[in-house]
Tab-separated table of C-alpha atoms in Angstrom:
chain	number	residue	atom	x	y	z
A	1	GLY	CA	38.441	80.082	-60.016
A	2	ASP	CA	39.928	77.073	-59.348
A	3	MET	CA	43.595	78.217	-59.280
A	4	GLU	CA	42.610	81.482	-56.651
A	5	GLU	CA	40.758	78.683	-54.198
A	6	ALA	CA	43.582	76.519	-53.858
A	7	ALA	CA	46.381	78.835	-53.466
A	8	ARG	CA	44.106	80.836	-50.851
A	9	LEU	CA	43.485	77.591	-49.261
A	10	HIS	CA	47.416	76.851	-49.291
A	11	LEU	CA	47.965	80.295	-47.865
A	12	VAL	CA	45.419	79.571	-44.868
A	13	THR	CA	47.243	76.416	-44.072
A	14	ARG	CA	50.319	78.193	-43.306
A	15	GLY	CA	48.486	80.845	-40.844
A	16	PHE	CA	47.375	83.518	-42.993
A	17	ALA	CA	43.402	83.530	-42.777
A	18	GLU	CA	42.650	86.613	-44.713
A	19	SER	CA	44.378	86.354	-47.889
A	20	GLU	CA	43.622	87.701	-50.704
A	21	VAL	CA	44.122	85.816	-54.213
A	22	ARG	CA	42.738	86.999	-57.389
A	23	ALA	CA	43.803	85.607	-60.631
A	24	GLU	CA	44.288	87.348	-63.879
A	25	ARG	CA	44.965	86.544	-67.298
A	26	ARG	CA	48.320	88.369	-69.245
A	27	ASP	CA	48.766	87.603	-73.045
A	28	ASP	CA	49.397	84.124	-72.447
A	29	GLU	CA	49.746	83.608	-68.922
A	30	ILE	CA	47.339	84.074	-65.948
A	31	VAL	CA	49.320	86.013	-62.627
A	32	LEU	CA	47.991	85.332	-59.060
A	33	MET	CA	47.704	88.522	-57.213
A	34	ILE	CA	48.104	87.463	-53.571
A	35	ASP	CA	47.690	89.872	-50.460
A	36	GLN	CA	49.058	87.782	-47.682
A	37	GLY	CA	47.840	90.231	-44.931
A	38	GLU	CA	48.821	89.025	-41.410
A	39	GLN	CA	49.882	85.615	-40.292
A	40	THR	CA	47.989	84.336	-37.354
A	41	THR	CA	48.632	81.868	-35.360
A	42	PHE	CA	44.630	79.826	-34.640
A	43	ARG	CA	43.518	77.810	-31.323
A	44	GLY	CA	40.456	75.960	-31.349
A	45	PRO	CA	37.776	74.845	-31.318
A	46	VAL	CA	37.137	75.944	-27.744
A	47	ILE	CA	33.830	74.175	-27.151
A	48	VAL	CA	31.871	75.871	-24.429
A	49	GLY	CA	29.064	74.467	-22.276
A	50	VAL	CA	29.749	70.807	-22.389
A	51	PRO	CA	32.084	68.867	-19.733
A	52	PRO	CA	35.704	68.666	-20.647
A	53	ASP	CA	35.575	64.593	-21.839
A	54	ALA	CA	32.815	65.831	-24.916
A	55	ALA	CA	34.400	68.775	-25.258
A	56	PHE	CA	37.770	66.994	-25.994
A	57	ALA	CA	35.673	64.557	-27.843
A	58	ALA	CA	33.966	66.799	-30.722
A	59	ALA	CA	36.719	68.723	-30.901
A	60	SER	CA	39.037	66.049	-31.625
A	61	ASP	CA	41.378	66.906	-34.894
A	62	LEU	CA	38.996	70.205	-35.418
A	63	GLY	CA	41.850	72.607	-34.577
A	64	SER	CA	44.026	73.131	-38.647
A	65	PRO	CA	44.158	76.390	-39.285
A	66	LEU	CA	42.080	75.584	-42.602
A	67	ILE	CA	38.985	73.694	-40.595
A	68	LEU	CA	39.203	76.769	-38.228
A	69	SER	CA	39.207	79.652	-40.747
A	70	ARG	CA	36.310	77.820	-42.556
A	71	ALA	CA	34.182	77.326	-39.547
A	72	LEU	CA	34.318	81.262	-39.123
A	73	ARG	CA	33.096	82.115	-42.532
A	74	ASP	CA	30.710	79.540	-42.550
A	75	PRO	CA	30.324	77.978	-39.549
A	76	ALA	CA	27.330	75.109	-40.603
A	77	PRO	CA	29.756	72.242	-41.120
A	78	ILE	CA	31.676	72.845	-38.283
A	79	SER	CA	28.443	73.258	-36.057
A	80	ARG	CA	26.749	69.871	-37.097
A	81	ARG	CA	30.283	67.731	-37.110
A	82	ILE	CA	30.570	69.174	-33.470
A	83	GLU	CA	26.751	68.279	-32.862
A	84	ARG	CA	27.161	64.648	-34.491
A	85	ARG	CA	30.129	64.152	-31.917
A	86	LEU	CA	28.557	65.238	-28.731
A	87	ALA	CA	25.342	63.441	-29.863
A	88	ALA	CA	28.229	59.988	-29.492
A	89	GLU	CA	29.145	61.771	-26.183
A	90	GLY	CA	25.104	61.341	-25.043
A	91	PHE	CA	23.703	64.789	-25.305
A	92	THR	CA	21.540	63.638	-27.935
A	93	ASP	CA	19.689	67.100	-28.492
A	94	ALA	CA	23.371	69.407	-28.347
A	95	ARG	CA	23.392	72.713	-30.721
A	96	VAL	CA	25.918	74.913	-31.606
A	97	LEU	CA	24.900	78.531	-30.477
A	98	GLY	CA	27.198	80.129	-32.772
A	99	VAL	CA	31.029	80.169	-33.422
A	100	ARG	CA	32.796	83.120	-33.007
A	101	SER	CA	36.666	84.211	-32.864
A	102	GLU	CA	38.838	86.493	-30.115
A	103	VAL	CA	42.058	87.672	-30.175
A	104	ASP	CA	44.047	86.217	-26.960
A	105	GLY	CA	47.725	87.957	-26.914
A	106	GLU	CA	48.909	86.454	-30.430
A	107	GLU	CA	46.683	83.471	-30.992
A	108	LEU	CA	43.089	83.707	-32.370
A	109	VAL	CA	40.657	81.471	-30.498
A	110	VAL	CA	37.826	80.198	-32.218
A	111	ARG	CA	35.196	80.029	-29.295
A	112	VAL	CA	32.075	77.214	-29.986
A	113	GLU	CA	28.959	78.123	-27.724
A	114	VAL	CA	26.774	74.636	-27.193
A	115	ASP	CA	23.264	74.231	-25.456
A	116	ALA	CA	24.254	70.470	-24.219
A	117	GLY	CA	20.816	69.831	-23.086
A	118	ARG	CA	20.406	66.976	-20.686
A	119	ARG	CA	23.147	64.062	-21.017
A	120	ALA	CA	21.944	60.366	-22.169
A	121	VAL	CA	23.503	57.693	-20.037
A	122	VAL	CA	22.989	53.962	-20.298
A	123	SER	CA	21.684	53.152	-16.281
A	124	SER	CA	21.841	49.394	-17.241
A	125	VAL	CA	22.260	46.476	-20.111
A	126	SER	CA	19.979	43.234	-19.869
A	127	LEU	CA	20.131	40.035	-21.669
A	128	MET	CA	17.179	38.723	-23.734
A	129	GLY	CA	17.769	34.871	-24.877
A	130	ILE	CA	21.454	33.275	-24.398
A	131	ASP	CA	25.146	33.749	-24.105
A	132	PRO	CA	26.745	30.584	-24.353
A	133	LEU	CA	29.642	31.963	-25.203
A	134	GLY	CA	29.609	34.475	-21.956
A	135	LEU	CA	30.718	37.007	-24.223
A	136	LEU	CA	28.308	40.207	-23.437
A	137	ALA	CA	30.543	39.870	-19.971
A	138	ASN	CA	33.766	39.751	-21.487
A	139	GLU	CA	36.120	43.260	-21.243
A	140	ARG	CA	35.669	43.205	-25.307
A	141	PHE	CA	32.366	43.735	-24.746
A	142	SER	CA	32.055	47.328	-24.754
A	143	VAL	CA	28.759	48.461	-24.073
A	144	ARG	CA	28.773	49.314	-20.173
A	145	ALA	CA	26.666	51.108	-17.056
A	146	GLY	CA	27.588	54.548	-17.250
A	147	MET	CA	28.648	54.870	-20.754
A	148	PRO	CA	27.206	57.558	-22.970
A	149	MET	CA	24.132	56.960	-24.633
A	150	ASP	CA	25.116	56.623	-28.601
A	151	ARG	CA	23.017	54.219	-30.454
A	152	ALA	CA	25.389	54.129	-33.573
A	153	GLU	CA	27.960	52.749	-31.551
A	154	ILE	CA	25.989	50.505	-29.802
A	155	GLU	CA	24.021	49.111	-32.489
A	156	SER	CA	27.628	48.267	-33.897
A	157	GLU	CA	28.713	46.399	-30.813
A	158	VAL	CA	25.861	44.225	-30.940
A	159	ARG	CA	26.750	43.399	-34.770
A	160	ARG	CA	30.590	42.935	-33.269
A	161	LEU	CA	28.865	40.701	-30.765
A	162	ARG	CA	27.090	38.988	-34.272
A	163	ARG	CA	30.612	38.664	-36.027
A	164	ARG	CA	31.868	36.454	-32.574
A	165	TYR	CA	29.424	34.299	-32.679
A	166	LEU	CA	29.293	33.328	-36.919
A	167	GLU	CA	33.193	32.968	-36.051
A	168	ALA	CA	32.963	30.329	-32.876
A	169	GLY	CA	30.223	28.352	-35.623
A	170	TYR	CA	27.143	29.301	-35.226
A	171	ARG	CA	24.517	29.553	-37.594
A	172	GLU	CA	21.245	31.820	-37.963
A	173	VAL	CA	22.690	34.112	-35.842
A	174	ARG	CA	19.989	37.364	-33.936
A	175	ALA	CA	21.409	39.612	-32.164
A	176	ARG	CA	19.815	43.707	-32.097
A	177	ALA	CA	20.094	45.990	-29.217
A	178	GLY	CA	16.686	47.507	-28.110
A	179	PHE	CA	16.311	50.648	-25.893
A	180	GLU	CA	14.254	51.452	-23.002
A	181	ASN	CA	14.073	55.507	-21.777
A	182	HIS	CA	13.568	55.651	-18.010
A	183	PRO	CA	13.496	59.624	-17.144
A	184	GLU	CA	14.544	58.804	-14.010
A	185	SER	CA	16.814	56.582	-13.929
A	186	GLY	CA	18.269	56.788	-17.502
A	187	TRP	CA	18.558	53.912	-20.808
A	188	GLU	CA	17.918	50.559	-20.710
A	189	VAL	CA	20.234	48.474	-23.095
A	190	VAL	CA	17.998	45.334	-23.855
A	191	VAL	CA	20.522	42.374	-26.002
A	192	GLU	CA	18.444	40.345	-27.727
A	193	LEU	CA	20.844	37.414	-28.642
A	194	ARG	CA	19.552	33.859	-29.621
A	195	PRO	CA	23.039	32.389	-31.009
A	196	GLY	CA	21.056	29.039	-33.392
A	197	PRO	CA	23.214	26.376	-33.681
A	198	THR	CA	26.706	24.903	-34.306
A	199	ARG	CA	27.622	22.523	-36.667
A	200	THR	CA	29.792	19.565	-35.698
A	201	VAL	CA	32.454	17.680	-37.746
A	202	ARG	CA	31.453	14.078	-38.183
A	203	GLU	CA	33.918	13.469	-40.637
A	204	GLU	CA	37.034	15.167	-42.464
A	205	ASN	CA	38.449	13.877	-45.573
A	206	LEU	CA	40.558	14.424	-48.208
A	207	ALA	CA	40.417	13.323	-51.701
A	208	GLY	CA	43.095	13.471	-55.190
A	209	THR	CA	45.669	12.364	-53.266
A	210	ARG	CA	47.065	9.643	-55.013
A	211	GLY	CA	50.838	9.948	-55.605
A	212	HIS	CA	51.013	11.807	-52.000
A	213	LYS	CA	51.604	10.182	-48.863
A	214	GLU	CA	47.797	11.044	-47.566
A	215	LYS	CA	49.528	11.248	-43.830
A	216	VAL	CA	52.003	14.390	-44.862
A	217	LEU	CA	48.558	16.334	-46.219
A	218	ARG	CA	47.009	15.209	-42.331
A	219	LYS	CA	49.415	17.151	-40.919
A	220	GLY	CA	47.402	20.579	-42.103
A	221	LEU	CA	44.280	19.857	-41.175
A	222	GLU	CA	42.884	21.638	-38.089
A	223	ILE	CA	39.587	20.689	-37.982
A	224	GLU	CA	39.125	16.961	-36.662
A	225	PRO	CA	36.221	14.692	-35.912
A	226	GLY	CA	33.794	16.270	-33.062
A	227	ASP	CA	35.264	20.233	-33.393
A	228	VAL	CA	32.601	22.661	-34.189
A	229	LEU	CA	33.054	23.808	-37.826
A	230	THR	CA	34.116	27.740	-38.130
A	231	ASP	CA	35.122	28.959	-41.336
A	232	THR	CA	38.177	30.182	-39.802
A	233	ALA	CA	39.283	26.428	-39.312
A	234	ILE	CA	38.024	25.565	-42.964
A	235	ASP	CA	39.690	28.658	-44.230
A	236	VAL	CA	43.169	27.824	-42.062
A	237	THR	CA	43.316	24.623	-43.313
A	238	ALA	CA	42.727	24.998	-47.186
A	239	SER	CA	45.390	27.386	-47.187
A	240	LYS	CA	47.948	25.167	-44.833
A	241	VAL	CA	47.086	22.115	-47.574
A	242	ALA	CA	47.481	24.179	-50.868
A	243	ASN	CA	50.923	25.878	-49.518
A	244	PHE	CA	52.277	22.644	-50.238
A	245	ALA	CA	54.510	22.861	-53.097
A	246	PRO	CA	53.627	20.003	-54.981
A	247	LEU	CA	49.919	20.916	-54.732
A	248	GLU	CA	48.465	22.979	-57.442
A	249	ARG	CA	45.371	24.081	-55.242
A	250	VAL	CA	42.582	22.427	-52.753
A	251	ASP	CA	38.867	22.776	-53.159
A	252	VAL	CA	36.580	22.351	-50.228
A	253	ARG	CA	33.308	20.659	-50.184
A	254	THR	CA	30.976	20.457	-47.238
A	255	TYR	CA	28.097	17.508	-47.062
A	256	ASP	CA	24.821	18.400	-44.355
A	257	ARG	CA	24.299	14.933	-41.937
A	258	GLY	CA	21.305	16.159	-40.483
A	259	SER	CA	21.031	19.073	-38.722
A	260	SER	CA	23.788	19.021	-36.472
A	261	GLN	CA	26.371	17.157	-38.224
A	262	ILE	CA	28.355	17.826	-41.268
A	263	ASP	CA	31.253	16.002	-43.675
A	264	VAL	CA	34.576	18.188	-44.961
A	265	GLU	CA	36.376	16.903	-47.596
A	266	PHE	CA	39.103	19.203	-49.166
A	267	ASP	CA	39.662	17.848	-52.923
A	268	VAL	CA	43.503	18.734	-53.995
A	269	THR	CA	44.683	18.917	-57.116
A	270	LYS	CA	48.176	18.564	-58.283
A	271	LYS	CA	51.015	19.805	-60.263
A	272	ARG	CA	52.387	19.297	-63.414
A	273	ARG	CA	55.351	16.649	-63.162
A	274	TRP	CA	58.201	16.351	-65.085
A	275	VAL	CA	58.025	19.515	-66.696
A	276	ALA	CA	60.742	20.213	-69.220
A	277	SER	CA	62.249	23.808	-70.527
A	278	VAL	CA	64.655	24.845	-73.336
A	279	GLY	CA	66.418	27.682	-74.346
A	280	ALA	CA	69.009	28.917	-76.286
A	281	GLY	CA	70.929	32.233	-77.135
A	282	TYR	CA	74.025	33.765	-78.618
A	283	SER	CA	76.678	35.966	-77.048
A	284	THR	CA	80.523	37.429	-78.767
A	285	GLU	CA	82.103	35.934	-75.423
A	286	ARG	CA	80.950	32.314	-75.886
A	287	GLY	CA	78.909	31.779	-78.706
A	288	ALA	CA	76.039	29.726	-79.171
A	289	GLN	CA	73.944	28.860	-75.696
A	290	PHE	CA	72.042	26.182	-74.860
A	291	ASN	CA	70.129	25.415	-71.651
A	292	PHE	CA	67.531	22.827	-70.620
A	293	GLY	CA	65.914	21.335	-67.802
A	294	PHE	CA	63.760	18.698	-66.436
A	295	ARG	CA	61.684	19.050	-63.237
A	296	ASP	CA	60.191	17.445	-60.919
A	297	ASP	CA	58.086	18.704	-57.647
A	298	ASN	CA	56.796	15.109	-55.864
A	299	LEU	CA	59.378	12.969	-55.527
A	300	LEU	CA	58.679	9.655	-53.064
A	301	LYS	CA	55.261	10.908	-52.541
A	302	ARG	CA	56.838	13.637	-50.167
A	303	GLY	CA	56.647	16.757	-52.308
A	304	ILE	CA	60.799	16.759	-53.003
A	305	SER	CA	62.023	18.892	-55.561
A	306	ALA	CA	64.461	17.459	-58.417
A	307	ASP	CA	65.890	20.332	-60.229
A	308	LEU	CA	68.328	19.044	-63.472
A	309	ARG	CA	69.747	21.896	-65.026
A	310	GLY	CA	72.338	21.645	-67.604
A	311	SER	CA	74.277	24.471	-70.401
A	312	TRP	CA	76.329	24.200	-73.661
A	313	ASP	CA	78.070	26.663	-74.964
A	314	GLN	CA	81.426	27.027	-76.618
A	315	VAL	CA	83.369	27.726	-73.673
A	316	ASN	CA	81.403	25.076	-70.965
A	317	ARG	CA	78.923	22.229	-70.525
A	318	ARG	CA	77.889	22.061	-67.650
A	319	LEU	CA	75.544	19.756	-65.853
A	320	PHE	CA	73.300	20.327	-62.171
A	321	THR	CA	71.404	18.292	-59.723
A	322	ILE	CA	68.772	21.162	-57.031
A	323	PHE	CA	66.998	19.086	-54.962
A	324	SER	CA	64.695	20.668	-52.227
A	325	MET	CA	62.326	19.124	-49.667
A	326	PRO	CA	59.287	21.533	-48.730
A	327	PRO	CA	57.831	22.008	-45.717
A	328	ALA	CA	54.377	20.023	-44.751
A	329	PRO	CA	51.651	21.070	-44.118
A	330	GLY	CA	51.997	23.422	-40.920
A	331	SER	CA	55.422	22.658	-40.755
A	332	VAL	CA	58.017	25.595	-41.324
A	333	SER	CA	61.060	23.329	-41.816
A	334	TYR	CA	62.629	23.511	-45.310
A	335	THR	CA	65.617	21.746	-46.737
A	336	HIS	CA	67.692	22.871	-49.595
A	337	LEU	CA	70.514	21.218	-51.394
A	338	THR	CA	72.952	20.970	-54.411
A	339	LEU	CA	74.409	17.930	-55.194
A	340	PRO	CA	76.878	18.416	-56.757
A	341	THR	CA	77.183	22.868	-57.126
A	342	THR	CA	78.932	22.090	-60.718
A	343	ILE	CA	79.554	19.253	-63.033
A	344	GLU	CA	82.083	19.973	-66.135
A	345	LEU	CA	82.157	17.841	-68.553
A	346	CYS	CA	84.526	19.552	-70.951
A	347	ARG	CA	86.439	22.752	-70.925
A	348	SER	CA	87.842	24.452	-74.195
């Protein structure tokens, strides 16, 4: 059952490929009868019939004793994985002919015989449409002449190309890859790219700023009139403004102004002011205890925090105030001051 298989797989991973495990029930116990057999050192898979670079890519992470042991018992799963990997290396018609083992000294070598067929490569890459950002010529775009013909990887790269245009502020971006096979020279990849229009910021506004210095909040704005609007700029600006200590949250609204312009509004919501807190307790050393506090997070409309705290018990009565000034949006400086540290009003 499952227990026998789990025990056998554990032994296989340690190199006992021919181990046998049998479970028997004896009264209220289950006893495992284990025959480890001889310990085997596996090597492989050694893929024969393809160039070294393709063989290395196809065999990557398939060399564990467990995988190799299973491959000798049932070669179908590892054969499918190797064929898919060889297809990604341009050998689209590759087929595994067989999986066999041979002894080489103290090692058991697992060999995979492959009929690779002809390797398909990209002969040329052409553009249909426009590439205003010049991304196809950028080294980050990995589709190049001479690379293995891997449809899945090429289509994935074109999807990444589309995302880069969206991140740059283009809307309705259309990007797809087409393939044309030229038997004599190889495959031509045609990248169809139509970025669509961009939106330019006409105005950027702050709403809900009553009780705050708008000049301070504007330090966190990453958007200016005339900029091409991107989702990243909106997210960064909203995050910087929202991280200002006196604010609860920031809501972003956009308003289209024609086909190519847009207004952006950041609506801020303030935290509550002058929050009071009280607490009480009792201890055998100090008797009854009473604690209180008053806190405000936006003095002088600059976000200066004042925290008045007090405690009262049979031993001490204390009062102290903590002032702090958080960094303005987009800044990292922070000021923290306790004035004075402790005032003892009375000591018994």
